[in-house]
Structure formats: structure tokens, C-alpha cells
PDB file of C-alpha atoms and ligand atoms in Angstrom:
ATOM      1  CA  UNK A 124      21.038 -30.236  -7.474  1.00  0.00           C
ATOM      2  CA  UNK A 125      18.597 -31.161  -4.781  1.00  0.00           C
ATOM      3  CA  UNK A 126      15.775 -28.195  -4.545  1.00  0.00           C
ATOM      4  CA  UNK A 127      13.209 -27.531  -7.328  1.00  0.00           C
ATOM      5  CA  UNK A 128      14.373 -23.730  -9.340  1.00  0.00           C
ATOM      6  CA  UNK A 129      10.716 -22.048  -9.891  1.00  0.00           C
ATOM      7  CA  UNK A 130      11.354 -19.971 -12.843  1.00  0.00           C
ATOM      8  CA  UNK A 131       8.757 -16.671 -12.441  1.00  0.00           C
ATOM      9  CA  UNK A 132       7.886 -13.394 -12.172  1.00  0.00           C
ATOM     10  CA  UNK A 133       5.835 -11.010  -9.354  1.00  0.00           C
ATOM     11  CA  UNK A 134       2.178 -12.162  -9.945  1.00  0.00           C
ATOM     12  CA  UNK A 135       2.287 -14.562 -13.271  1.00  0.00           C
ATOM     13  CA  UNK A 136       0.833 -18.150 -13.277  1.00  0.00           C
ATOM     14  CA  UNK A 137       4.508 -18.829 -11.615  1.00  0.00           C
ATOM     15  CA  UNK A 138       2.485 -17.751  -8.414  1.00  0.00           C
ATOM     16  CA  UNK A 139       0.692 -20.696  -8.706  1.00  0.00           C
ATOM     17  CA  UNK A 140       3.049 -22.790  -8.625  1.00  0.00           C
ATOM     18  CA  UNK A 141       4.592 -21.116  -5.908  1.00  0.00           C
ATOM     19  CA  UNK A 142       1.956 -21.455  -3.314  1.00  0.00           C
ATOM     20  CA  UNK A 143       1.727 -25.142  -4.497  1.00  0.00           C
ATOM     21  CA  UNK A 144       5.386 -25.596  -2.916  1.00  0.00           C
ATOM     22  CA  UNK A 145       4.346 -23.928  -0.069  1.00  0.00           C
ATOM     23  CA  UNK A 146       1.481 -25.957   0.553  1.00  0.00           C
ATOM     24  CA  UNK A 147       3.835 -29.437  -0.787  1.00  0.00           C
ATOM     25  CA  UNK A 148       6.676 -27.942   2.325  1.00  0.00           C
ATOM     26  CA  UNK A 149       8.794 -28.470  -0.878  1.00  0.00           C
ATOM     27  CA  UNK A 150      12.741 -27.264  -0.956  1.00  0.00           C
ATOM     28  CA  UNK A 151      12.530 -24.443  -4.462  1.00  0.00           C
ATOM     29  CA  UNK A 152      14.243 -21.290  -5.535  1.00  0.00           C
ATOM     30  CA  UNK A 153      12.296 -18.689  -7.104  1.00  0.00           C
ATOM     31  CA  UNK A 154      14.566 -17.056  -9.802  1.00  0.00           C
ATOM     32  CA  UNK A 155      11.771 -14.205 -10.536  1.00  0.00           C
ATOM     33  CA  UNK A 156      13.227 -12.788 -13.870  1.00  0.00           C
ATOM     34  CA  UNK A 157      12.062  -9.858 -16.511  1.00  0.00           C
ATOM     35  CA  UNK A 158      10.881 -12.877 -18.691  1.00  0.00           C
ATOM     36  CA  UNK A 159       9.407 -10.759 -21.647  1.00  0.00           C
ATOM     37  CA  UNK A 160      12.415  -8.745 -21.734  1.00  0.00           C
ATOM     38  CA  UNK A 161      15.143  -9.095 -23.946  1.00  0.00           C
ATOM     39  CA  UNK A 162      18.181 -10.712 -22.643  1.00  0.00           C
ATOM     40  CA  UNK A 163      20.390 -12.941 -20.867  1.00  0.00           C
ATOM     41  CA  UNK A 164      17.402 -14.064 -18.675  1.00  0.00           C
ATOM     42  CA  UNK A 165      15.209 -14.030 -21.091  1.00  0.00           C
ATOM     43  CA  UNK A 166      17.526 -16.135 -23.560  1.00  0.00           C
ATOM     44  CA  UNK A 167      18.135 -18.459 -20.885  1.00  0.00           C
ATOM     45  CA  UNK A 168      14.128 -19.095 -20.339  1.00  0.00           C
ATOM     46  CA  UNK A 169      13.684 -19.573 -23.621  1.00  0.00           C
ATOM     47  CA  UNK A 170      16.443 -22.889 -23.801  1.00  0.00           C
ATOM     48  CA  UNK A 171      14.388 -24.270 -20.989  1.00  0.00           C
ATOM     49  CA  UNK A 172      10.888 -23.320 -22.794  1.00  0.00           C
ATOM     50  CA  UNK A 173      10.856 -22.816 -26.255  1.00  0.00           C
ATOM     51  CA  UNK A 174       7.570 -20.510 -25.334  1.00  0.00           C
ATOM     52  CA  UNK A 175       9.589 -18.198 -23.134  1.00  0.00           C
ATOM     53  CA  UNK A 176       6.781 -19.150 -20.505  1.00  0.00           C
ATOM     54  CA  UNK A 177       6.702 -18.975 -16.745  1.00  0.00           C
ATOM     55  CA  UNK A 178       5.975 -21.130 -14.477  1.00  0.00           C
ATOM     56  CA  UNK A 179       9.201 -23.018 -16.230  1.00  0.00           C
ATOM     57  CA  UNK A 180      10.380 -26.038 -13.824  1.00  0.00           C
ATOM     58  CA  UNK A 181      13.481 -27.299 -13.079  1.00  0.00           C
ATOM     59  CA  UNK A 182      13.217 -30.172 -11.512  1.00  0.00           C
ATOM     60  CA  UNK A 183      15.544 -31.532  -8.438  1.00  0.00           C
ATOM     61  CA  UNK A 184      17.303 -33.827 -11.418  1.00  0.00           C
ATOM     62  CA  UNK A 185      17.879 -31.136 -13.678  1.00  0.00           C
ATOM     63  CA  UNK A 186      15.164 -31.892 -15.900  1.00  0.00           C
ATOM     64  CA  UNK A 187      12.551 -28.678 -16.611  1.00  0.00           C
ATOM     65  CA  UNK A 188       8.683 -29.238 -16.402  1.00  0.00           C
ATOM     66  CA  UNK A 189       6.709 -26.577 -17.567  1.00  0.00           C
ATOM     67  CA  UNK A 190       2.825 -26.102 -17.923  1.00  0.00           C
ATOM     68  CA  UNK A 191       1.446 -25.619 -14.327  1.00  0.00           C
ATOM     69  CA  UNK A 192      -1.658 -28.152 -15.092  1.00  0.00           C
ATOM     70  CA  UNK A 193       1.217 -30.931 -15.766  1.00  0.00           C
ATOM     71  CA  UNK A 194       3.401 -29.452 -13.038  1.00  0.00           C
ATOM     72  CA  UNK A 195       0.546 -29.497  -9.894  1.00  0.00           C
ATOM     73  CA  UNK A 196      -0.063 -33.185 -10.628  1.00  0.00           C
ATOM     74  CA  UNK A 197       3.217 -34.226 -10.030  1.00  0.00           C
ATOM     75  CA  UNK A 198       3.438 -32.296  -6.930  1.00  0.00           C
ATOM     76  CA  UNK A 199       0.523 -33.619  -6.011  1.00  0.00           C
ATOM     77  CA  UNK A 200       2.127 -36.911  -6.832  1.00  0.00           C
ATOM     78  CA  UNK A 201       5.305 -36.349  -4.965  1.00  0.00           C
ATOM     79  CA  UNK A 202       3.467 -34.402  -1.907  1.00  0.00           C
ATOM     80  CA  UNK A 203       0.764 -36.805  -1.137  1.00  0.00           C
ATOM     81  CA  UNK A 204       0.409 -35.377   2.291  1.00  0.00           C
ATOM     82  CA  UNK A 205       0.001 -31.476   0.426  1.00  0.00           C
ATOM     83  CA  UNK A 206      -3.574 -32.421  -0.936  1.00  0.00           C
ATOM     84  CA  UNK A 207      -2.798 -30.420  -4.018  1.00  0.00           C
ATOM     85  CA  UNK A 208      -5.876 -33.366  -5.146  1.00  0.00           C
ATOM     86  CA  UNK A 209      -8.194 -35.485  -4.698  1.00  0.00           C
ATOM     87  CA  UNK A 210      -6.999 -39.142  -4.492  1.00  0.00           C
ATOM     88  CA  UNK A 211      -7.147 -41.024  -7.792  1.00  0.00           C
ATOM     89  CA  UNK A 212     -10.155 -42.768  -5.959  1.00  0.00           C
ATOM     90  CA  UNK A 213     -11.852 -39.465  -4.234  1.00  0.00           C
ATOM     91  CA  UNK A 214     -15.475 -38.615  -5.509  1.00  0.00           C
ATOM     92  CA  UNK A 215     -13.988 -34.954  -5.951  1.00  0.00           C
ATOM     93  CA  UNK A 216     -11.296 -36.410  -8.559  1.00  0.00           C
ATOM     94  CA  UNK A 217     -13.186 -35.845 -11.844  1.00  0.00           C
ATOM     95  CA  UNK A 218     -14.033 -32.488 -10.996  1.00  0.00           C
ATOM     96  CA  UNK A 219     -10.477 -31.698  -9.898  1.00  0.00           C
ATOM     97  CA  UNK A 220      -9.132 -33.097 -13.462  1.00  0.00           C
ATOM     98  CA  UNK A 221     -11.803 -31.474 -15.537  1.00  0.00           C
ATOM     99  CA  UNK A 222     -11.508 -27.796 -14.286  1.00  0.00           C
ATOM    100  CA  UNK A 223      -8.298 -27.834 -14.199  1.00  0.00           C
ATOM    101  CA  UNK A 224      -8.170 -28.688 -17.824  1.00  0.00           C
ATOM    102  CA  UNK A 225     -10.475 -25.669 -18.097  1.00  0.00           C
ATOM    103  CA  UNK A 226      -8.953 -23.036 -16.200  1.00  0.00           C
ATOM    104  CA  UNK A 227      -5.256 -23.954 -18.128  1.00  0.00           C
ATOM    105  CA  UNK A 228      -6.686 -24.830 -21.606  1.00  0.00           C
ATOM    106  CA  UNK A 229      -9.597 -21.861 -22.376  1.00  0.00           C
ATOM    107  CA  UNK A 230      -9.548 -19.338 -19.056  1.00  0.00           C
ATOM    108  CA  UNK A 231      -5.555 -19.225 -18.769  1.00  0.00           C
ATOM    109  CA  UNK A 232      -4.951 -18.686 -22.922  1.00  0.00           C
ATOM    110  CA  UNK A 233      -6.814 -15.890 -23.079  1.00  0.00           C
ATOM    111  CA  UNK A 234      -4.497 -13.747 -21.089  1.00  0.00           C
ATOM    112  CA  UNK A 235      -1.761 -15.091 -22.443  1.00  0.00           C
ATOM    113  CA  UNK A 236      -2.607 -14.742 -26.086  1.00  0.00           C
ATOM    114  CA  UNK A 237      -4.498 -11.308 -25.335  1.00  0.00           C
ATOM    115  CA  UNK A 238      -1.483  -9.480 -22.857  1.00  0.00           C
ATOM    116  CA  UNK A 239       0.334  -7.883 -25.804  1.00  0.00           C
ATOM    117  CA  UNK A 240      -2.093  -7.615 -28.901  1.00  0.00           C
ATOM    118  CA  UNK A 241       1.111  -6.443 -30.320  1.00  0.00           C
ATOM    119  CA  UNK A 242       2.791  -9.883 -30.410  1.00  0.00           C
ATOM    120  CA  UNK A 243       0.242 -10.319 -33.562  1.00  0.00           C
ATOM    121  CA  UNK A 244       0.703  -7.476 -35.442  1.00  0.00           C
ATOM    122  CA  UNK A 245      -2.273  -6.160 -35.476  1.00  0.00           C
ATOM    123  CA  UNK A 246      -3.225  -2.801 -36.343  1.00  0.00           C
ATOM    124  CA  UNK A 247      -3.279  -0.588 -32.890  1.00  0.00           C
ATOM    125  CA  UNK A 248      -7.603  -0.064 -33.008  1.00  0.00           C
ATOM    126  CA  UNK A 249      -8.041  -3.752 -33.384  1.00  0.00           C
ATOM    127  CA  UNK A 250      -5.805  -4.958 -31.353  1.00  0.00           C
ATOM    128  CA  UNK A 251      -7.494  -3.012 -28.221  1.00  0.00           C
ATOM    129  CA  UNK A 252     -10.803  -4.218 -29.348  1.00  0.00           C
ATOM    130  CA  UNK A 253      -9.435  -7.570 -29.662  1.00  0.00           C
ATOM    131  CA  UNK A 254      -7.883  -7.265 -25.782  1.00  0.00           C
ATOM    132  CA  UNK A 255     -12.059  -5.995 -24.693  1.00  0.00           C
ATOM    133  CA  UNK A 256     -13.731  -8.700 -26.127  1.00  0.00           C
ATOM    134  CA  UNK A 257     -11.092 -11.490 -24.748  1.00  0.00           C
ATOM    135  CA  UNK A 258     -11.574 -10.028 -21.282  1.00  0.00           C
ATOM    136  CA  UNK A 259     -15.465  -9.786 -21.480  1.00  0.00           C
ATOM    137  CA  UNK A 260     -14.796 -14.222 -22.601  1.00  0.00           C
ATOM    138  CA  UNK A 261     -12.610 -14.440 -19.773  1.00  0.00           C
ATOM    139  CA  UNK A 262     -15.781 -13.238 -17.246  1.00  0.00           C
ATOM    140  CA  UNK A 263     -18.067 -15.682 -18.660  1.00  0.00           C
ATOM    141  CA  UNK A 264     -15.751 -18.661 -18.761  1.00  0.00           C
ATOM    142  CA  UNK A 265     -15.380 -17.637 -14.938  1.00  0.00           C
ATOM    143  CA  UNK A 266     -18.824 -17.450 -14.334  1.00  0.00           C
ATOM    144  CA  UNK A 267     -19.641 -20.959 -15.977  1.00  0.00           C
ATOM    145  CA  UNK A 268     -16.406 -21.911 -12.742  1.00  0.00           C
ATOM    146  CA  UNK A 269     -18.448 -19.425 -10.244  1.00  0.00           C
ATOM    147  CA  UNK A 270     -22.022 -21.655 -11.177  1.00  0.00           C
ATOM    148  CA  UNK A 271     -20.532 -24.805  -9.919  1.00  0.00           C
ATOM    149  CA  UNK A 272     -17.795 -23.118  -6.871  1.00  0.00           C
ATOM    150  CA  UNK A 273     -18.534 -25.004  -4.097  1.00  0.00           C
ATOM    151  CA  UNK A 274     -17.257 -23.730  -0.415  1.00  0.00           C
ATOM    152  CA  UNK A 275     -15.369 -23.271   1.742  1.00  0.00           C
ATOM    153  CA  UNK A 276     -13.299 -24.303  -1.231  1.00  0.00           C
ATOM    154  CA  UNK A 277     -13.970 -25.123  -4.713  1.00  0.00           C
ATOM    155  CA  UNK A 278     -14.147 -28.467  -4.708  1.00  0.00           C
ATOM    156  CA  UNK A 279     -16.142 -28.052  -1.036  1.00  0.00           C
ATOM    157  CA  UNK A 280     -14.629 -29.363   2.373  1.00  0.00           C
ATOM    158  CA  UNK A 281     -11.487 -30.355   1.051  1.00  0.00           C
ATOM    159  CA  UNK A 282      -8.811 -27.547  -0.236  1.00  0.00           C
ATOM    160  CA  UNK A 283      -7.169 -28.629  -3.608  1.00  0.00           C
ATOM    161  CA  UNK A 284      -4.867 -26.250  -6.349  1.00  0.00           C
ATOM    162  CA  UNK A 285      -7.957 -25.230  -8.209  1.00  0.00           C
ATOM    163  CA  UNK A 286      -7.976 -22.910  -5.045  1.00  0.00           C
ATOM    164  CA  UNK A 287      -4.568 -21.592  -6.103  1.00  0.00           C
ATOM    165  CA  UNK A 288      -5.387 -20.836  -9.570  1.00  0.00           C
ATOM    166  CA  UNK A 289      -8.102 -18.802  -8.544  1.00  0.00           C
ATOM    167  CA  UNK A 290      -6.630 -16.942  -5.519  1.00  0.00           C
ATOM    168  CA  UNK A 291      -3.684 -15.759  -8.324  1.00  0.00           C
ATOM    169  CA  UNK A 292      -5.669 -15.642 -11.356  1.00  0.00           C
ATOM    170  CA  UNK A 293      -8.449 -13.239  -9.448  1.00  0.00           C
ATOM    171  CA  UNK A 294      -5.809 -10.238  -9.713  1.00  0.00           C
ATOM    172  CA  UNK A 295      -5.595 -10.405 -13.656  1.00  0.00           C
ATOM    173  CA  UNK A 296      -7.281  -8.605 -16.143  1.00  0.00           C
ATOM    174  CA  UNK A 297      -9.721  -6.459 -15.261  1.00  0.00           C
ATOM    175  CA  UNK A 298      -8.858  -6.823 -11.871  1.00  0.00           C
ATOM    176  CA  UNK A 299      -9.678  -8.019  -8.936  1.00  0.00           C
ATOM    177  CA  UNK A 300     -12.393  -5.331  -8.096  1.00  0.00           C
ATOM    178  CA  UNK A 301     -14.099  -6.071 -11.542  1.00  0.00           C
ATOM    179  CA  UNK A 302     -13.734 -10.204 -10.617  1.00  0.00           C
ATOM    180  CA  UNK A 303     -15.345 -10.053  -6.737  1.00  0.00           C
ATOM    181  CA  UNK A 304     -18.956  -8.462  -8.831  1.00  0.00           C
ATOM    182  CA  UNK A 305     -18.930 -10.985 -11.467  1.00  0.00           C
ATOM    183  CA  UNK A 306     -17.389 -14.475  -9.248  1.00  0.00           C
ATOM    184  CA  UNK A 307     -18.419 -13.660  -5.134  1.00  0.00           C
ATOM    185  CA  UNK A 308     -17.688 -17.018  -4.358  1.00  0.00           C
ATOM    186  CA  UNK A 309     -14.980 -17.721  -6.592  1.00  0.00           C
ATOM    187  CA  UNK A 310     -13.432 -14.387  -4.679  1.00  0.00           C
ATOM    188  CA  UNK A 311     -14.687 -16.061  -1.455  1.00  0.00           C
ATOM    189  CA  UNK A 312     -12.530 -18.650  -2.342  1.00  0.00           C
ATOM    190  CA  UNK A 313      -9.598 -16.568  -3.018  1.00  0.00           C
ATOM    191  CA  UNK A 314      -9.692 -14.634   0.327  1.00  0.00           C
ATOM    192  CA  UNK A 315      -9.767 -17.902   1.973  1.00  0.00           C
ATOM    193  CA  UNK A 316      -6.316 -18.793   0.181  1.00  0.00           C
ATOM    194  CA  UNK A 317      -4.811 -15.316   0.873  1.00  0.00           C
ATOM    195  CA  UNK A 318      -5.628 -15.461   4.367  1.00  0.00           C
ATOM    196  CA  UNK A 319      -3.962 -18.487   5.180  1.00  0.00           C
ATOM    197  CA  UNK A 320      -0.613 -18.258   6.997  1.00  0.00           C
ATOM    198  CA  UNK A 321       0.943 -20.560   3.958  1.00  0.00           C
ATOM    199  CA  UNK A 322       0.167 -18.231   1.594  1.00  0.00           C
ATOM    200  CA  UNK A 323      -0.410 -14.893   2.628  1.00  0.00           C
ATOM    201  CA  UNK A 324       3.346 -13.697   2.334  1.00  0.00           C
ATOM    202  CA  UNK A 325       4.183 -14.530  -1.217  1.00  0.00           C
ATOM    203  CA  UNK A 326       0.578 -14.042  -2.676  1.00  0.00           C
ATOM    204  CA  UNK A 327       1.247 -10.700  -0.830  1.00  0.00           C
ATOM    205  CA  UNK A 328       4.956 -10.360  -2.606  1.00  0.00           C
ATOM    206  CA  UNK A 329       3.143 -11.652  -6.081  1.00  0.00           C
ATOM    207  CA  UNK A 330       0.486  -8.674  -5.599  1.00  0.00           C
ATOM    208  CA  UNK A 331       2.289  -6.131  -3.883  1.00  0.00           C
ATOM    209  CA  UNK A 332       2.013  -3.428  -6.643  1.00  0.00           C
ATOM    210  CA  UNK A 333      -1.171  -4.446  -7.803  1.00  0.00           C
ATOM    211  CA  UNK A 334      -4.512  -2.470  -7.851  1.00  0.00           C
TER     212      UNK A 334
HETATM  213  N1  GSH B 686      -0.221 -23.326 -20.367  1.00  0.00           N
HETATM  214  C1  GSH B 686       1.067 -22.614 -19.568  1.00  0.00           C
HETATM  215  C2  GSH B 686       0.619 -20.834 -19.424  1.00  0.00           C
HETATM  216  C3  GSH B 686       1.904 -20.305 -18.666  1.00  0.00           C
HETATM  217  C4  GSH B 686       1.657 -18.447 -19.235  1.00  0.00           C
HETATM  218  O1  GSH B 686       0.756 -18.455 -20.350  1.00  0.00           O
HETATM  219  N2  GSH B 686       2.355 -17.766 -18.923  1.00  0.00           N
HETATM  220  C5  GSH B 686       2.520 -16.364 -18.973  1.00  0.00           C
HETATM  221  C6  GSH B 686       2.425 -15.266 -17.685  1.00  0.00           C
HETATM  222  S1  GSH B 686       1.500 -15.627 -16.594  1.00  0.00           S
HETATM  223  C7  GSH B 686       4.067 -16.270 -20.176  1.00  0.00           C
HETATM  224  O2  GSH B 686       4.963 -16.827 -19.737  1.00  0.00           O
HETATM  225  N3  GSH B 686       3.379 -15.450 -20.872  1.00  0.00           N
HETATM  226  C8  GSH B 686       4.375 -14.957 -21.988  1.00  0.00           C
HETATM  227  C9  GSH B 686       4.290 -15.683 -23.303  1.00  0.00           C
HETATM  228  O3  GSH B 686       3.188 -16.463 -23.843  1.00  0.00           O
HETATM  229  O4  GSH B 686       4.890 -15.513 -24.196  1.00  0.00           O
HETATM  230  C10 GSH B 686       0.670 -22.717 -17.977  1.00  0.00           C
HETATM  231  O5  GSH B 686      -0.200 -23.163 -17.698  1.00  0.00           O
HETATM  232  O6  GSH B 686       1.773 -23.005 -17.473  1.00  0.00           O
END
């Protein structure tokens, strides 16, 4: 096997890795699956990643990587010309690391853990209230990024993979319109990414059916 195989699902975090792969010019195949639906595809995903999450990446050597915040620095190392991350000694490096980890450890779980409150066996009404509360908290978390967002990219003059997270996650609950109201600077960054010919097609495909 000489290609990466990206296991993903439309509109999910796998889209972040897909965009990074496109930027890197990496050889990859995308296997989109209904990742939550019981069946052979989910069984295989669970064998590769016990959390059953996407993105899950099969490397050209057959090893498996999960966790977008591990995959992105890996791609940044292997495809240095893609500038997915500032160089180790670049002034923006520390901000890149800080906000990459902030997104995946603070913001992303608010979606993962509340997409389907039924997974926690909560009574329905509590599950609904939990979802609303966590959705509000997510916007608070995005607000802290909005405060420090530079332009035209999050880190300033230079693109980084942080912009790809913003371009994908701005579509998630509570939706792009609400996100735009709360985070106009981040929304502008997302628009810049969406307008880039490298990313345009993949973003359209991932979010074709999204409001
Ligand atoms: N920490 C992971 C989070 C991945 C994640 O939560 N993906 C969602 C889809 S966007 C998922 O697979 N959720 C299913 C689940 O957690 O059961 C990453 O950054 O890659």
C-alpha cells in the first residue's frame, strides 16, 4: 500500500484531515462510511480505532493513526512545503500548538459528547437540556478564539491547519449562521478557506446537505 486511507464521514472531523491532505498533495483514498451505523464498516472502524471515531487514518505502511491533532503535525512534518504548521522556530509556532490543542481538547469534545446525549443514558429532557447548555458553552469557547483571531488567517499572514479546523467546525451545531453572528473574524477565515480552489470542492461535498 502506498497511499494513505482516510476513513471519514461527510461533514465530520475527517474533513479537516481531508483538507490537510489536499493541501499537502498527499496520495490518499477517502473511505466515507456511516460511522455510527452498526454493520461491517463500523465493525472494521472499531477494529482500527476502539473509539469508533473519524478521522481514522491508515498510513502507507499499514499503521493506524487517530486523533486529528496527531495526524495534522504528522502531515506537517512529512509534507513541509504545505505549511500546515509554522516551523518549530517560527514565532507563530507556540500559538499554533496552543490553539490546535485548545480546539481538539476543549471545543471538539463539546460536540462529540453531546451529538447524541442518549449515549449517556440520560432521561430525554435532561439530554436535551444538556445539549443546549453544551452548545452555549461551545460558543463561549469559540469566543476566546475570536478575541485573538488575526487576519487573513488565524495566525496572521500565514495559513496553518488551524484555519482548516475553523472552516469545517463553523458548520457544526449551532450552525453556520449562529457561528457567524458570534465569530465574524473566524467566519471570514472560514470563507477565505472555502474560496481557495484547493479546498472548495471538498468543502462543498462535505457540507452539500448542511443548512
Ligand atoms: N479527538 C478526535 C475526535 C474525533 C471525533 O470526535 N469524531 C466524531 C465525528 S466528527 C466521532 O467520530 N464521533 C463518534 C463518537 O465519538 O462516538 C480527533 O480530534 O480526531
